[in-house]
CSV table of C-alpha atoms and ligand atoms in Angstrom, one decimal:
chain,number,residue,atom,x,y,z
A,1,UNK,CA,211.5,104.6,66.6
A,2,UNK,CA,208.8,107.1,65.0
A,3,UNK,CA,211.8,107.1,61.5
A,4,UNK,CA,212.1,103.5,62.2
A,5,UNK,CA,208.3,103.1,61.5
A,6,UNK,CA,208.6,105.0,58.9
A,7,UNK,CA,208.5,103.3,55.1
A,8,UNK,CA,210.3,104.0,52.1
A,9,UNK,CA,207.7,105.1,48.9
A,10,UNK,CA,208.0,103.4,45.7
A,11,UNK,CA,208.3,104.2,42.6
A,12,UNK,CA,205.5,103.0,40.7
A,13,UNK,CA,206.4,101.8,36.7
A,14,UNK,CA,203.7,99.6,35.3
A,15,UNK,CA,204.7,97.2,32.5
A,16,UNK,CA,203.1,99.4,29.4
A,17,UNK,CA,202.0,98.0,26.0
A,18,UNK,CA,201.5,100.1,23.1
A,19,UNK,CA,198.2,100.3,21.7
A,20,UNK,CA,198.1,98.6,18.0
A,21,UNK,CA,197.6,101.6,16.3
A,22,UNK,CA,200.6,102.7,17.8
A,23,UNK,CA,202.8,99.4,16.2
A,24,UNK,CA,200.8,100.1,12.9
A,25,UNK,CA,202.2,103.6,13.0
A,26,UNK,CA,205.7,102.0,13.4
A,27,UNK,CA,205.7,100.8,10.4
A,28,UNK,CA,204.8,104.2,8.2
A,29,UNK,CA,207.7,106.0,9.7
A,30,UNK,CA,210.7,103.5,9.6
A,31,UNK,CA,209.6,103.4,5.7
A,32,UNK,CA,209.2,107.2,5.7
A,33,UNK,CA,212.8,107.5,7.7
A,34,UNK,CA,214.3,104.7,5.3
A,35,UNK,CA,213.0,106.8,2.0
A,36,UNK,CA,213.9,110.4,3.4
A,37,UNK,CA,217.4,109.8,4.7
A,38,UNK,CA,218.9,107.6,3.0
A,39,UNK,CA,222.8,108.7,2.6
A,40,UNK,CA,223.2,110.4,5.5
A,41,UNK,CA,226.8,109.2,7.8
A,42,UNK,CA,226.2,107.7,11.0
A,43,UNK,CA,228.6,110.5,12.7
A,44,UNK,CA,225.5,113.6,11.7
A,45,UNK,CA,223.0,111.0,12.6
A,46,UNK,CA,224.8,110.9,15.7
A,47,UNK,CA,223.7,114.5,16.4
A,48,UNK,CA,220.2,113.1,17.2
A,49,UNK,CA,218.0,116.3,18.6
A,50,UNK,CA,221.1,118.4,18.5
A,51,UNK,CA,220.9,118.2,14.7
A,52,UNK,CA,218.1,120.3,13.3
A,53,UNK,CA,216.9,121.2,8.9
A,54,UNK,CA,213.8,123.3,8.9
A,55,UNK,CA,212.6,121.8,6.1
A,56,UNK,CA,213.0,118.2,7.4
A,57,UNK,CA,210.3,119.4,9.9
A,58,UNK,CA,208.4,120.5,7.8
A,59,UNK,CA,208.1,117.4,6.0
A,60,UNK,CA,207.7,115.6,8.9
A,61,UNK,CA,204.5,118.5,9.9
A,62,UNK,CA,203.2,117.3,6.7
A,63,UNK,CA,202.7,114.0,7.8
A,64,UNK,CA,201.0,115.1,11.0
A,65,UNK,CA,204.2,114.0,13.2
A,66,UNK,CA,204.5,117.1,15.4
A,67,UNK,CA,202.1,118.5,17.4
A,68,UNK,CA,200.4,114.8,17.3
A,69,UNK,CA,198.1,115.1,20.9
A,70,UNK,CA,197.4,118.7,21.0
A,71,UNK,CA,193.3,119.9,19.3
A,72,UNK,CA,192.7,119.5,15.6
A,73,UNK,CA,191.2,123.0,16.5
A,74,UNK,CA,194.7,124.4,17.5
A,75,UNK,CA,196.4,122.7,13.9
A,76,UNK,CA,197.2,119.6,15.8
A,77,UNK,CA,196.0,115.8,14.9
A,78,UNK,CA,194.1,114.8,18.5
A,79,UNK,CA,197.0,111.5,18.3
A,80,UNK,CA,197.4,109.3,21.9
A,81,UNK,CA,200.7,109.7,23.8
A,82,UNK,CA,201.7,105.9,23.0
A,83,UNK,CA,201.8,107.0,19.0
A,84,UNK,CA,203.6,110.4,19.4
A,85,UNK,CA,206.0,108.0,21.1
A,86,UNK,CA,206.6,105.4,18.4
A,87,UNK,CA,207.4,108.5,16.5
A,88,UNK,CA,210.0,109.8,18.8
A,89,UNK,CA,211.1,106.4,19.2
A,90,UNK,CA,211.7,106.2,15.7
A,91,UNK,CA,213.7,109.1,14.9
A,92,UNK,CA,216.0,109.2,17.3
A,93,UNK,CA,216.8,105.5,16.6
A,94,UNK,CA,217.7,107.2,12.8
A,95,UNK,CA,219.7,109.9,13.8
A,96,UNK,CA,217.0,112.5,11.8
A,97,UNK,CA,217.5,116.0,12.4
A,98,UNK,CA,214.5,116.9,14.5
A,99,UNK,CA,216.5,119.7,16.2
A,100,UNK,CA,214.4,122.9,14.6
A,101,UNK,CA,211.1,121.8,15.8
A,102,UNK,CA,211.9,119.8,18.5
A,103,UNK,CA,211.5,122.2,21.9
A,104,UNK,CA,208.8,123.6,20.5
A,105,UNK,CA,207.5,120.2,20.0
A,106,UNK,CA,208.1,118.8,23.4
A,107,UNK,CA,207.5,121.3,25.9
A,108,UNK,CA,206.7,125.1,24.3
A,109,UNK,CA,204.0,123.9,22.2
A,110,UNK,CA,202.4,121.7,25.6
A,111,UNK,CA,203.1,124.9,27.9
A,112,UNK,CA,201.4,127.9,25.5
A,113,UNK,CA,198.3,124.7,25.3
A,114,UNK,CA,198.5,124.7,29.0
A,115,UNK,CA,199.2,128.6,29.9
A,116,UNK,CA,199.0,130.6,27.1
A,117,UNK,CA,196.0,132.8,25.8
A,118,UNK,CA,193.6,132.3,23.6
A,119,UNK,CA,195.4,134.5,20.7
A,120,UNK,CA,199.0,132.6,21.5
A,121,UNK,CA,197.6,129.3,21.0
A,122,UNK,CA,195.7,130.4,17.9
A,123,UNK,CA,198.4,131.4,16.1
A,124,UNK,CA,201.8,130.0,17.5
A,125,UNK,CA,200.7,126.2,17.5
A,126,UNK,CA,198.8,125.9,13.9
A,127,UNK,CA,202.7,127.1,12.4
A,128,UNK,CA,204.7,124.8,14.9
A,129,UNK,CA,202.3,121.4,14.4
A,130,UNK,CA,203.6,122.0,10.4
A,131,UNK,CA,207.4,121.6,11.5
A,132,UNK,CA,207.7,126.3,10.6
A,133,UNK,CA,208.5,127.1,14.1
A,134,UNK,CA,211.6,126.7,15.5
A,135,UNK,CA,211.8,127.9,19.8
A,136,UNK,CA,214.4,128.2,22.6
A,137,UNK,CA,214.3,127.9,26.1
A,138,UNK,CA,215.9,131.3,27.8
A,139,UNK,CA,216.2,129.7,31.5
A,140,UNK,CA,220.0,129.2,32.3
A,141,UNK,CA,221.5,132.9,33.4
A,142,UNK,CA,225.5,133.5,34.0
A,143,UNK,CA,225.0,132.7,37.6
A,144,UNK,CA,221.9,130.9,37.3
A,145,UNK,CA,221.5,127.4,36.2
A,146,UNK,CA,220.8,125.0,38.7
A,147,UNK,CA,219.5,127.6,41.2
A,148,UNK,CA,216.8,128.9,38.6
A,149,UNK,CA,214.9,130.9,40.7
A,150,UNK,CA,217.6,133.9,41.0
A,151,UNK,CA,217.9,135.0,37.5
A,152,UNK,CA,218.4,138.5,37.0
A,153,UNK,CA,216.9,139.6,33.2
A,154,UNK,CA,214.1,142.0,34.3
A,155,UNK,CA,211.2,142.9,32.6
A,156,UNK,CA,210.0,147.0,33.3
A,157,UNK,CA,206.4,147.7,32.4
A,158,UNK,CA,206.1,150.8,29.8
A,159,UNK,CA,203.2,151.6,27.8
A,160,UNK,CA,201.9,148.4,25.4
A,161,UNK,CA,203.7,145.7,27.4
A,162,UNK,CA,207.5,145.6,28.4
A,163,UNK,CA,211.0,146.3,28.6
A,164,UNK,CA,213.4,143.4,28.7
A,165,UNK,CA,217.1,143.5,28.9
A,166,UNK,CA,219.5,140.4,30.6
A,167,UNK,CA,221.6,138.0,29.6
A,168,UNK,CA,220.9,134.2,28.6
A,169,UNK,CA,223.4,131.5,28.1
A,170,UNK,CA,223.5,128.2,26.6
A,171,UNK,CA,220.4,128.7,24.7
A,172,UNK,CA,220.1,125.6,22.4
A,173,UNK,CA,219.5,126.9,18.6
A,174,UNK,CA,218.9,131.2,19.9
A,175,UNK,CA,220.5,131.3,17.0
A,176,UNK,CA,218.1,129.8,14.9
A,177,UNK,CA,215.1,130.3,16.8
A,178,UNK,CA,212.2,132.5,15.9
A,179,UNK,CA,210.4,133.3,19.5
A,180,UNK,CA,212.0,132.9,22.6
A,181,UNK,CA,209.8,131.9,26.3
A,182,UNK,CA,211.9,133.3,28.6
A,183,UNK,CA,211.6,133.3,32.9
A,184,UNK,CA,212.3,136.7,33.0
A,185,UNK,CA,212.4,139.1,36.4
A,186,UNK,CA,208.9,141.0,36.8
A,187,UNK,CA,208.4,141.9,40.2
A,188,UNK,CA,210.7,142.6,43.1
A,189,UNK,CA,208.5,140.1,46.2
A,190,UNK,CA,210.4,139.5,49.3
A,191,UNK,CA,210.4,135.2,48.0
A,192,UNK,CA,212.4,135.0,45.3
A,193,UNK,CA,210.4,132.2,43.8
A,194,UNK,CA,208.1,135.4,42.9
A,195,UNK,CA,208.2,138.3,40.7
A,196,UNK,CA,208.9,135.7,38.5
A,197,UNK,CA,207.0,136.0,34.4
A,198,UNK,CA,207.2,133.5,31.1
A,199,UNK,CA,207.6,135.6,28.2
A,200,UNK,CA,207.4,134.8,24.2
A,201,UNK,CA,210.2,137.0,22.6
A,202,UNK,CA,210.0,137.1,18.9
A,203,UNK,CA,214.1,136.6,18.0
A,204,UNK,CA,213.9,139.0,15.6
A,205,UNK,CA,213.4,142.1,18.0
A,206,UNK,CA,215.8,145.4,17.9
A,207,UNK,CA,218.0,145.1,21.0
A,208,UNK,CA,218.9,141.1,20.6
A,209,UNK,CA,222.2,140.0,20.3
A,210,UNK,CA,223.0,136.0,20.2
A,211,UNK,CA,226.7,135.1,20.5
A,212,UNK,CA,227.5,131.0,19.3
A,213,UNK,CA,229.4,129.0,22.3
A,214,UNK,CA,231.8,126.5,20.8
A,215,UNK,CA,231.3,123.0,22.3
A,216,UNK,CA,234.1,120.5,23.0
A,217,UNK,CA,233.9,119.6,18.9
A,218,UNK,CA,234.3,123.1,17.6
A,219,UNK,CA,230.6,123.2,16.7
A,220,UNK,CA,227.8,125.8,18.4
A,221,UNK,CA,224.6,124.7,19.1
A,222,UNK,CA,224.2,126.3,22.6
A,223,UNK,CA,224.7,130.3,22.7
A,224,UNK,CA,225.1,133.4,24.7
A,225,UNK,CA,221.0,135.9,24.4
A,226,UNK,CA,222.2,139.7,25.6
A,227,UNK,CA,218.9,141.3,25.6
A,228,UNK,CA,219.1,145.2,25.8
A,229,UNK,CA,216.0,146.8,26.5
A,230,UNK,CA,213.9,144.2,24.1
A,231,UNK,CA,209.9,145.2,23.7
A,232,UNK,CA,207.5,142.8,24.4
A,233,UNK,CA,204.5,143.6,24.0
A,234,UNK,CA,201.8,142.8,26.6
A,235,UNK,CA,199.9,140.1,24.7
A,236,UNK,CA,203.5,137.5,25.5
A,237,UNK,CA,203.2,137.4,28.4
A,238,UNK,CA,202.7,133.3,29.0
A,239,UNK,CA,199.9,132.6,31.9
A,240,UNK,CA,199.8,135.4,34.6
A,241,UNK,CA,202.5,137.8,35.5
A,242,UNK,CA,204.4,136.2,38.1
A,243,UNK,CA,203.9,132.9,38.0
A,244,UNK,CA,206.6,132.0,35.6
A,245,UNK,CA,207.8,129.7,39.0
A,246,UNK,CA,205.2,127.2,38.7
A,247,UNK,CA,204.7,127.5,34.9
A,248,UNK,CA,208.4,127.0,34.6
A,249,UNK,CA,208.1,123.3,37.5
A,250,UNK,CA,205.8,121.7,34.6
A,251,UNK,CA,208.3,123.0,31.6
A,252,UNK,CA,210.6,120.7,33.0
A,253,UNK,CA,209.3,117.4,33.4
A,254,UNK,CA,207.8,117.7,29.9
A,255,UNK,CA,211.9,118.0,29.6
A,256,UNK,CA,212.7,115.0,31.8
A,257,UNK,CA,210.1,112.5,30.6
A,258,UNK,CA,211.1,111.2,26.5
A,259,UNK,CA,213.4,108.4,25.2
A,260,UNK,CA,216.1,111.2,24.0
A,261,UNK,CA,216.7,110.8,27.9
A,262,UNK,CA,218.5,107.3,27.2
A,263,UNK,CA,219.0,107.5,23.5
A,264,UNK,CA,221.6,110.0,22.5
A,265,UNK,CA,224.4,107.5,22.5
A,266,UNK,CA,221.8,105.1,20.3
A,267,UNK,CA,223.6,105.5,17.2
A,268,UNK,CA,227.5,104.3,19.0
A,269,UNK,CA,226.1,101.7,20.3
A,270,UNK,CA,223.8,100.4,16.5
A,271,UNK,CA,227.8,101.0,14.6
A,272,UNK,CA,228.8,98.7,17.4
A,273,UNK,CA,227.2,96.1,16.1
A,274,UNK,CA,227.7,96.8,12.5
A,275,UNK,CA,231.6,96.7,12.8
A,276,UNK,CA,231.9,93.7,15.3
A,277,UNK,CA,229.3,91.3,13.3
A,278,UNK,CA,227.7,88.6,13.3
A,279,UNK,CA,231.4,86.7,16.1
A,280,UNK,CA,232.1,89.1,19.0
A,281,UNK,CA,234.6,88.7,21.3
A,282,UNK,CA,234.2,87.8,24.6
A,283,UNK,CA,234.7,91.1,25.7
A,284,UNK,CA,232.4,92.4,22.8
A,285,UNK,CA,229.4,90.0,24.1
A,286,UNK,CA,229.7,90.9,27.6
A,287,UNK,CA,229.3,94.5,26.2
A,288,UNK,CA,225.8,94.1,23.9
A,289,UNK,CA,224.6,91.9,26.4
A,290,UNK,CA,224.9,94.6,29.1
A,291,UNK,CA,223.9,97.7,27.3
A,292,UNK,CA,220.8,96.1,25.5
A,293,UNK,CA,219.5,94.8,29.0
A,294,UNK,CA,219.8,98.3,30.4
A,295,UNK,CA,218.3,99.9,27.3
A,296,UNK,CA,215.6,97.4,27.6
A,297,UNK,CA,214.5,98.4,31.3
A,298,UNK,CA,214.4,102.1,30.3
A,299,UNK,CA,212.8,101.4,27.3
A,300,UNK,CA,210.4,100.1,29.9
A,301,UNK,CA,210.3,102.3,32.1
A,302,UNK,CA,210.0,105.6,29.8
A,303,UNK,CA,206.6,103.5,28.5
A,304,UNK,CA,205.1,103.3,31.5
A,305,UNK,CA,205.5,107.3,32.1
A,306,UNK,CA,204.2,108.0,28.9
A,307,UNK,CA,201.5,105.8,29.6
A,308,UNK,CA,200.9,107.4,32.8
A,309,UNK,CA,201.4,111.2,31.1
A,310,UNK,CA,198.8,109.6,28.5
A,311,UNK,CA,196.1,109.0,32.0
A,312,UNK,CA,196.3,112.6,32.5
A,313,UNK,CA,199.5,112.1,35.6
A,314,UNK,CA,201.8,114.1,36.6
A,315,UNK,CA,205.4,111.4,37.3
A,316,UNK,CA,207.6,113.9,37.4
A,317,UNK,CA,209.9,112.1,40.0
A,318,UNK,CA,209.7,108.8,38.2
A,319,UNK,CA,210.5,110.7,34.9
A,320,UNK,CA,213.8,112.5,37.2
A,321,UNK,CA,214.6,108.4,37.6
A,322,UNK,CA,214.4,107.4,33.9
A,323,UNK,CA,217.1,110.9,33.0
A,324,UNK,CA,219.2,109.6,35.8
A,325,UNK,CA,219.5,106.6,34.7
A,326,UNK,CA,219.2,107.4,31.1
A,327,UNK,CA,221.9,109.8,30.5
A,328,UNK,CA,224.0,107.3,33.2
A,329,UNK,CA,223.6,105.0,30.0
A,330,UNK,CA,224.2,107.7,26.8
A,331,UNK,CA,227.5,108.4,29.0
A,332,UNK,CA,228.3,104.5,29.6
A,333,UNK,CA,227.8,103.7,26.4
A,334,UNK,CA,230.6,106.0,24.3
A,335,UNK,CA,233.2,105.0,27.9
A,336,UNK,CA,233.1,101.6,27.5
A,337,UNK,CA,232.7,101.4,24.1
A,338,UNK,CA,235.9,102.7,23.8
A,339,UNK,CA,237.9,100.5,26.1
A,340,UNK,CA,237.5,97.6,23.7
A,341,UNK,CA,236.7,99.2,20.5
A,342,UNK,CA,238.2,97.8,17.4
A,343,UNK,CA,240.3,99.0,15.2
A,344,UNK,CA,239.8,100.5,11.6
A,345,UNK,CA,236.3,102.0,9.9
A,346,UNK,CA,236.7,105.3,9.8
A,347,UNK,CA,232.9,106.1,10.6
A,348,UNK,CA,232.6,104.2,13.3
A,349,UNK,CA,235.4,105.7,14.7
A,350,UNK,CA,234.0,109.3,14.0
A,351,UNK,CA,230.9,108.2,15.7
A,352,UNK,CA,232.3,107.3,18.6
A,353,UNK,CA,234.7,110.4,18.5
A,354,UNK,CA,232.1,112.4,18.2
A,355,UNK,CA,230.0,111.2,21.4
A,356,UNK,CA,233.0,111.0,23.4
A,357,UNK,CA,232.8,114.4,22.8
A,358,UNK,CA,229.6,115.8,23.0
A,359,UNK,CA,228.0,113.2,25.9
A,360,UNK,CA,229.7,115.0,29.0
A,361,UNK,CA,226.8,117.0,28.4
A,362,UNK,CA,224.3,114.4,28.7
A,363,UNK,CA,223.6,114.4,32.5
A,364,UNK,CA,223.7,118.3,33.0
A,365,UNK,CA,221.2,120.2,29.6
A,366,UNK,CA,217.5,119.9,31.4
A,367,UNK,CA,218.9,119.8,34.4
A,368,UNK,CA,222.1,118.6,35.9
A,369,UNK,CA,222.2,114.6,37.7
A,370,UNK,CA,223.0,116.0,41.3
A,371,UNK,CA,219.8,118.2,41.0
A,372,UNK,CA,217.6,115.7,39.6
A,373,UNK,CA,219.4,113.1,42.6
A,374,UNK,CA,217.8,115.7,45.2
A,375,UNK,CA,214.4,115.7,43.8
A,376,UNK,CA,213.8,111.4,44.4
A,377,UNK,CA,216.2,112.1,47.7
A,378,UNK,CA,212.7,114.8,48.6
A,379,UNK,CA,210.0,112.1,47.4
A,380,UNK,CA,211.9,109.3,49.1
A,381,UNK,CA,211.6,111.8,52.0
A,382,UNK,CA,215.7,110.8,52.1
A,383,UNK,CA,216.1,114.5,52.5
B,1,FAD,C1,224.0,120.8,26.2
B,1,FAD,C2,222.9,122.2,26.3
B,1,FAD,C3,222.7,122.5,26.1
B,1,FAD,C4,221.8,123.3,26.8
B,1,FAD,N1,220.9,123.9,26.7
B,1,FAD,C5,219.3,125.2,27.5
B,1,FAD,C6,219.2,125.8,27.3
B,1,FAD,O1,218.6,126.2,25.8
B,1,FAD,N2,218.4,127.0,27.1
B,1,FAD,C7,218.7,126.9,28.9
B,1,FAD,O2,217.9,127.9,29.6
B,1,FAD,N3,219.6,126.3,29.5
B,1,FAD,C8,220.2,125.5,28.7
B,1,FAD,N4,221.6,124.5,28.7
B,1,FAD,C9,221.9,125.0,30.5
B,1,FAD,C10,221.3,123.8,31.7
B,1,FAD,O3,220.1,123.7,32.0
B,1,FAD,C11,222.5,124.3,33.0
B,1,FAD,O4,223.9,124.4,32.3
B,1,FAD,C12,222.0,123.0,34.2
B,1,FAD,O5,221.0,123.9,34.5
B,1,FAD,C13,223.0,123.5,34.9
B,1,FAD,O6,223.6,124.5,35.7
B,1,FAD,P1,224.7,125.8,34.9
B,1,FAD,O7,224.9,125.2,34.0
B,1,FAD,O8,224.7,127.4,36.3
B,1,FAD,O9,225.7,125.0,36.8
B,1,FAD,P2,225.4,124.8,38.3
B,1,FAD,O10,224.0,124.9,38.5
B,1,FAD,O11,226.8,125.7,38.4
B,1,FAD,O12,226.4,123.9,38.6
B,1,FAD,C14,227.5,123.6,38.8
B,1,FAD,C15,227.5,122.1,39.4
B,1,FAD,O13,227.0,122.6,40.8
B,1,FAD,C16,226.0,120.7,41.1
B,1,FAD,N5,225.5,121.7,41.9
B,1,FAD,C17,224.5,123.1,41.7
B,1,FAD,N6,223.8,122.8,42.4
B,1,FAD,C18,223.7,122.2,43.6
B,1,FAD,C19,223.1,121.6,44.8
B,1,FAD,N7,222.3,122.3,45.0
B,1,FAD,N8,223.5,120.4,45.7
B,1,FAD,C20,224.2,119.3,44.4
B,1,FAD,N9,224.6,120.0,43.7
B,1,FAD,C21,224.8,120.6,42.8
B,1,FAD,C22,225.5,121.1,39.7
B,1,FAD,O14,225.1,119.8,39.9
B,1,FAD,C23,227.1,121.0,39.2
B,1,FAD,O15,228.0,119.4,39.0
B,1,FAD,C24,222.3,123.7,28.6
B,1,FAD,C25,223.3,123.1,28.8
B,1,FAD,C26,224.1,122.1,28.2
B,1,FAD,C27,224.8,121.6,28.7
């Protein structure tokens, strides 16, 4: 009977209105993007946060649009989460080449702010906020993806630090990155979650080999990274030795909650609106209505999470819901647009082809759909 009496927990998505300062900022970001992204073809804009330019990142840094919420003493700008949300939203909708600083701004910087040493914060955070540093995420390994606690890359204690050996895989931007935050095994421990630590690895260190992996489009965004006795100084440990599992959990929460989890196909939707023009057919109207309603709903949910983050909460399960629904939308847009795509218009078809080839990965990166649904089911008391 107890099971019948139990009430399912519900998700708390409170409406959140952007404050006036965030709305004012939107106009400035739009004006800057209109000026700096002229003549950028739609298919290139469709690369969204996969496309990167160091020069563009520096320009954003100069405007104070990286590390926006961080303390000024670490090069940040002490702006609100709502203001950051607006900047990210505008960058994604415009298809700006944000990939060079994306990981550093979204998760490596916040991770260092929370767990890093004072020296790490003082040396790295200001350079990230200036748009000068590219970070990559060294979590996945062959055989360790969803089951991340099984990582085998090992860090062995030596005089003054560690020697790291092993292999990472699917490491986005490793070929361009200055730093990797690597999850490595520093201890043996009875429990496999224990004995994991996070290290800052200088990607120029001897012993590192990066091999690009081509995706379906023929481009290489992610890589294999081989580490062969790579020396990492003691000062490059993040947080406490053996605390890597807990820290990675916090890092993934940053990774799953932003508008990039429902806007990856927005360029195709905008192109679709352009080519169908002012008199869409019945099927086109239905699709536009459905996608607009879903985008609007996801935006409200995502904004509500931004509001909770701003209030210092950790809405990890709500973020998993948005990522699951959001990546489903990002995959439905190319599939449903293709089903009724009008003939002709090269820019539209190039954008469609690109997103048809890349969208299968949207529900894998940052944690697969099945893993997210497992997290949601646990919160609902269903497993
Ligand atoms: C575009 C892209 C970029 C990426 N960038 C990075 C990066 O920068 N750094 C990084 O470290 N990693 C990166 N990844 C890797 C990504 O995090 C992993 O691919 C993902 O976590 C899944 O791991 P896997 O590929 O080993 O698949 P597996 O974990 O082997 O999963 C295979 C299938 O089994 C399912 N499955 C696994 N376990 C369960 C379970 N318990 N219950 C139900 N179903 C289950 C999965 O959902 C999936 O469908 C990237 C991946 C992609 C596609």
